[in-house]
Tab-separated table of C-alpha atoms and ligand atoms in Angstrom:
chain	number	residue	atom	x	y	z
A	154	MET	CA	0.000	0.000	0.000
A	155	LEU	CA	1.528	3.284	-1.155
A	156	THR	CA	0.953	6.632	0.540
A	157	ILE	CA	2.298	9.809	-1.009
A	158	VAL	CA	2.719	12.375	1.717
A	159	ASN	CA	1.479	15.573	0.066
A	160	HIS	CA	2.142	18.879	1.761
A	161	PRO	CA	3.150	22.270	0.354
A	162	LEU	CA	6.092	22.477	2.773
A	163	ILE	CA	7.362	19.098	1.560
A	164	GLU	CA	6.850	20.131	-2.071
A	165	VAL	CA	8.950	23.268	-1.669
A	166	LYS	CA	11.704	21.560	0.356
A	167	LEU	CA	11.937	18.666	-2.101
A	168	ASN	CA	12.210	21.156	-4.952
A	169	ILE	CA	15.215	22.725	-3.179
A	170	MET	CA	16.783	19.262	-2.858
A	171	ARG	CA	16.282	18.563	-6.569
A	172	ASP	CA	18.219	21.707	-7.522
A	173	GLN	CA	21.743	20.714	-8.563
A	174	GLU	CA	23.018	23.998	-7.070
A	175	THR	CA	21.928	22.940	-3.570
A	176	LYS	CA	25.006	22.081	-1.489
A	177	SER	CA	25.340	19.270	1.070
A	178	LYS	CA	24.461	21.366	4.136
A	179	GLU	CA	21.194	22.660	2.707
A	180	PHE	CA	20.444	19.282	1.130
A	181	ARG	CA	20.795	17.560	4.534
A	182	GLU	CA	18.743	20.221	6.324
A	183	ASN	CA	15.853	19.878	3.884
A	184	LEU	CA	16.011	16.094	4.041
A	185	ASP	CA	15.855	16.267	7.845
A	186	GLU	CA	12.876	18.590	7.726
A	187	ILE	CA	10.959	16.521	5.184
A	188	ALA	CA	11.612	13.370	7.221
A	189	SER	CA	10.142	15.138	10.273
A	190	LEU	CA	7.101	16.314	8.335
A	191	MET	CA	6.490	12.852	6.875
A	192	CYS	CA	6.266	11.393	10.413
A	193	PHE	CA	2.840	12.962	10.779
A	194	GLU	CA	1.513	10.570	8.091
A	195	VAL	CA	3.781	7.564	8.637
A	196	PHE	CA	2.813	7.222	12.316
A	197	LYS	CA	-0.691	8.660	12.325
A	198	ASP	CA	-2.407	5.292	12.907
A	199	LEU	CA	-0.268	4.307	15.911
A	200	LYS	CA	-2.151	3.592	19.104
A	201	THR	CA	-1.134	4.917	22.488
A	202	HIS	CA	-1.744	3.552	25.985
A	203	ASN	CA	-1.834	4.991	29.476
A	204	GLU	CA	1.035	4.075	31.794
A	205	THR	CA	0.390	3.252	35.446
A	206	THR	CA	2.192	6.465	36.477
A	207	ASN	CA	0.656	9.922	36.115
A	208	ILE	CA	1.863	13.364	35.113
A	209	MET	CA	0.796	16.523	36.955
A	210	THR	CA	-0.051	19.620	34.882
A	211	PRO	CA	0.944	23.115	36.115
A	212	THR	CA	-2.797	23.643	36.682
A	213	GLY	CA	-2.869	20.848	39.257
A	214	ILE	CA	-4.541	18.171	37.175
A	215	SER	CA	-3.290	14.590	37.291
A	216	LEU	CA	-3.306	12.825	33.916
A	217	PRO	CA	-2.139	9.376	32.866
A	218	ARG	CA	1.282	9.258	31.205
A	219	LYS	CA	0.919	8.384	27.481
A	220	ARG	CA	3.180	6.028	25.548
A	221	LEU	CA	3.170	4.665	21.994
A	222	ASP	CA	2.061	1.029	21.877
A	223	TYR	CA	4.987	0.082	19.643
A	224	LYS	CA	8.704	0.521	20.177
A	225	ILE	CA	9.900	2.241	17.026
A	226	ILE	CA	13.091	0.990	15.430
A	227	LEU	CA	14.548	3.030	12.598
A	228	ALA	CA	16.491	0.893	10.169
A	229	PRO	CA	18.329	3.178	7.754
A	230	ILE	CA	19.863	1.587	4.671
A	231	LEU	CA	23.463	2.819	4.641
A	232	ARG	CA	24.589	5.270	3.663
A	233	ALA	CA	21.812	7.564	2.471
A	234	GLY	CA	19.171	6.330	4.940
A	235	ILE	CA	21.204	7.889	7.760
A	236	GLY	CA	20.270	11.276	6.312
A	237	MET	CA	16.620	10.837	7.320
A	238	CYS	CA	17.154	9.588	10.873
A	239	ASP	CA	17.739	12.869	12.732
A	240	GLY	CA	14.521	14.290	11.318
A	241	ILE	CA	12.537	11.269	12.514
A	242	LYS	CA	14.346	11.198	15.877
A	243	ASN	CA	13.328	14.815	16.413
A	244	MET	CA	9.704	13.628	16.307
A	245	ILE	CA	10.239	10.316	18.129
A	246	PRO	CA	13.135	10.776	20.565
A	247	THR	CA	12.592	7.298	22.004
A	248	ALA	CA	13.138	5.587	18.626
A	249	ARG	CA	15.983	3.075	18.568
A	250	ILE	CA	18.272	2.931	15.572
A	251	GLY	CA	19.668	-0.108	13.780
A	252	HIS	CA	21.768	-0.163	10.622
A	253	ILE	CA	21.487	-2.058	7.368
A	254	GLY	CA	24.655	-1.877	5.307
A	255	MET	CA	23.827	-2.265	1.644
A	256	TYR	CA	25.066	-0.841	-1.633
A	257	ARG	CA	24.013	-1.231	-5.258
A	258	ASP	CA	26.538	-2.805	-7.538
A	259	GLU	CA	27.034	-0.120	-10.181
A	260	LYS	CA	26.849	-2.558	-13.096
A	261	THR	CA	24.214	-5.081	-12.058
A	262	LEU	CA	22.256	-2.642	-9.815
A	263	LYS	CA	21.850	-5.605	-7.434
A	264	PRO	CA	22.099	-4.850	-3.705
A	265	ILE	CA	25.003	-6.258	-1.687
A	266	GLU	CA	24.519	-6.555	2.092
A	267	TYR	CA	27.643	-5.858	4.174
A	268	TYR	CA	26.272	-5.107	7.661
A	269	PHE	CA	23.127	-5.730	9.724
A	270	LYS	CA	22.306	-4.830	13.311
A	271	LEU	CA	18.916	-4.041	14.834
A	272	PRO	CA	18.054	-3.551	18.501
A	273	LYS	CA	15.973	-6.228	20.200
A	274	VAL	CA	12.869	-4.795	21.844
A	275	GLU	CA	9.398	-5.995	22.737
A	276	ASN	CA	6.610	-5.139	20.291
A	277	PRO	CA	8.802	-3.505	17.643
A	278	LEU	CA	7.719	-1.529	14.608
A	279	VAL	CA	10.633	-1.401	12.180
A	280	VAL	CA	10.751	1.510	9.768
A	281	VAL	CA	13.189	0.853	6.938
A	282	VAL	CA	14.458	4.253	5.862
A	283	ASP	CA	16.117	5.295	2.598
A	284	PRO	CA	15.619	8.473	0.571
A	285	MET	CA	15.735	6.640	-2.778
A	286	LEU	CA	13.494	3.804	-3.998
A	287	ALA	CA	14.760	3.148	-7.534
A	288	THR	CA	14.617	-0.468	-8.795
A	289	GLY	CA	13.452	-1.466	-5.311
A	290	GLY	CA	16.263	-4.013	-5.016
A	291	SER	CA	17.861	-2.427	-1.922
A	292	ALA	CA	14.533	-1.947	-0.132
A	293	ILE	CA	13.438	-5.526	-0.884
A	294	ALA	CA	16.757	-6.954	0.323
A	295	ALA	CA	16.607	-4.770	3.449
A	296	ILE	CA	13.005	-5.723	4.291
A	297	ASN	CA	13.859	-9.353	3.662
A	298	ALA	CA	16.861	-9.100	6.001
A	299	VAL	CA	14.656	-7.512	8.685
A	300	LYS	CA	11.889	-10.102	8.347
A	301	THR	CA	14.193	-13.117	8.334
A	302	ARG	CA	15.565	-11.879	11.693
A	303	GLY	CA	12.030	-12.153	13.088
A	304	TYR	CA	10.723	-8.578	12.847
A	305	GLN	CA	7.321	-8.820	11.145
A	306	ASN	CA	5.848	-5.352	11.655
A	307	VAL	CA	7.645	-3.318	8.998
A	308	ARG	CA	7.124	-0.046	7.105
A	309	LEU	CA	9.167	1.532	4.332
A	310	MET	CA	9.766	5.280	4.406
A	311	CYS	CA	11.492	6.904	1.421
A	312	LEU	CA	11.668	10.357	-0.072
A	313	VAL	CA	11.505	9.771	-3.819
A	314	GLY	CA	10.378	6.609	-5.589
A	315	ALA	CA	10.127	5.274	-9.127
A	316	PRO	CA	6.966	3.373	-10.138
A	317	ILE	CA	8.962	0.237	-10.974
A	318	GLY	CA	10.531	0.181	-7.488
A	319	VAL	CA	7.194	0.722	-5.764
A	320	ASP	CA	5.632	-2.102	-7.780
A	321	ALA	CA	8.521	-4.437	-6.959
A	322	VAL	CA	8.277	-3.801	-3.199
A	323	GLU	CA	4.481	-4.109	-3.216
A	324	LYS	CA	4.746	-7.420	-5.039
A	325	ALA	CA	7.454	-8.794	-2.735
A	326	PHE	CA	5.837	-7.553	0.500
A	327	PRO	CA	2.136	-6.713	0.129
A	328	ASP	CA	1.924	-6.276	3.918
A	329	VAL	CA	4.550	-3.500	4.093
A	330	PRO	CA	3.139	0.040	3.810
A	331	ILE	CA	5.274	2.355	1.667
A	332	TYR	CA	5.504	6.099	2.259
A	333	LEU	CA	6.978	8.554	-0.264
A	334	ALA	CA	7.184	12.328	-0.516
A	335	SER	CA	7.087	11.994	-4.305
A	336	LEU	CA	6.402	9.298	-6.883
A	337	ASP	CA	8.672	10.330	-9.753
A	338	GLN	CA	8.402	9.381	-13.437
A	339	ARG	CA	10.884	6.591	-14.204
A	340	LEU	CA	14.442	5.331	-14.049
A	341	ASN	CA	17.107	6.299	-16.580
A	342	GLU	CA	19.456	3.783	-18.211
A	343	LYS	CA	21.827	3.994	-15.222
A	344	GLY	CA	19.090	3.224	-12.717
A	345	TYR	CA	18.743	6.815	-11.492
A	346	ILE	CA	15.328	8.204	-10.655
A	347	ILE	CA	14.038	10.826	-13.119
A	348	PRO	CA	13.671	13.669	-12.288
A	349	GLY	CA	14.962	12.463	-8.901
A	350	LEU	CA	17.711	14.283	-7.088
A	351	GLY	CA	20.893	12.545	-8.196
A	352	ASP	CA	22.996	10.336	-5.963
A	353	ALA	CA	21.503	10.910	-2.537
A	354	GLY	CA	24.449	9.414	-0.600
A	355	ASP	CA	26.959	11.592	-2.425
A	356	ARG	CA	24.885	14.720	-1.953
A	357	ILE	CA	24.290	14.045	1.772
A	358	PHE	CA	27.903	13.241	2.557
A	359	GLY	CA	29.594	15.477	-0.026
A	360	THR	CA	31.456	12.578	-1.605
A	361	LYS	CA	31.324	13.889	-5.155
B	568	PRP	C1	21.138	4.175	-3.193
B	568	PRP	C2	19.955	4.538	-2.338
B	568	PRP	C3	19.276	3.200	-2.132
B	568	PRP	C4	19.518	2.519	-3.449
B	568	PRP	C5	18.257	2.602	-4.260
B	568	PRP	O1	22.144	3.659	-2.424
B	568	PRP	O2	20.287	5.185	-1.150
B	568	PRP	O3	19.802	2.454	-1.061
B	568	PRP	O4	20.589	3.210	-4.097
B	568	PRP	O5	18.391	1.880	-5.432
B	568	PRP	P1	17.566	0.545	-5.744
B	568	PRP	O6	16.165	0.827	-5.367
B	568	PRP	O7	17.763	0.378	-7.219
B	568	PRP	O8	18.182	-0.562	-4.960
B	568	PRP	P2	23.601	3.313	-3.009
B	568	PRP	O9	23.678	1.873	-3.356
B	568	PRP	O10	23.968	4.300	-4.069
B	568	PRP	O11	24.533	3.459	-1.739
B	568	PRP	P3	24.916	4.738	-0.846
B	568	PRP	O12	23.716	5.083	-0.019
B	568	PRP	O13	26.037	4.233	-0.030
B	568	PRP	O14	25.304	5.871	-1.763
B	569	URA	N1	20.251	5.911	-5.765
B	569	URA	C1	20.383	7.256	-5.719
B	569	URA	O1	21.095	7.783	-4.858
B	569	URA	N2	19.709	7.989	-6.621
B	569	URA	C2	18.927	7.444	-7.562
B	569	URA	O2	18.334	8.191	-8.354
B	569	URA	C3	18.809	6.043	-7.601
B	569	URA	C4	19.479	5.294	-6.682
């Protein structure tokens, strides 16, 4: 199930990120901010519960302490997924962070896993995070890696996606909700999203 998170603030910030003149600092800042804004949609169906302890308001009213039912685990796909984590952590400070090391072979475009570590918590909701959903190969391999380690409640949160990548993830994991800020047009012959925003990892970390 695909949700495009539409909001004028996201539209304007994503447009800044698409501009080839935008430097790493501004690129990262806008990515952070969009990731924060997307949280409103990605987590809007989460249930909360009352803890046994109470809070006291400055007006002298005792209220039950609220907690999310799920323990959120962010699972960024290295490297570029890291660029979305601070923005999400700003909204969910209690979120734990794992890491999924994966890169696309430049010729075959097939993902290669080189690292995997996720925290173990009760009642986890794992959000696989990566700005780019191109062929879908990295996201599918990452979700597969997460599920085979026993985490079944999984969501995929990306910035920009290509239709072919969305279709591939939906086919592989019909139970995993996908969230995008934009569904772009297509992939080019090198597997880059068009119009897209170029190589997200390079632009986040200034490696080009
Ligand atoms: C990019 C991006 C995704 C992947 C998307 O990572 O961050 O992980 O490509 O492509 P796919 O949907 O076709 O798999 P890349 O492999 O360039 O690694 P990096 O983040 O280290 O730059
Ligand atoms: N990875 C990127 O960083 N950008 C794309 O457009 C596709 C894959």
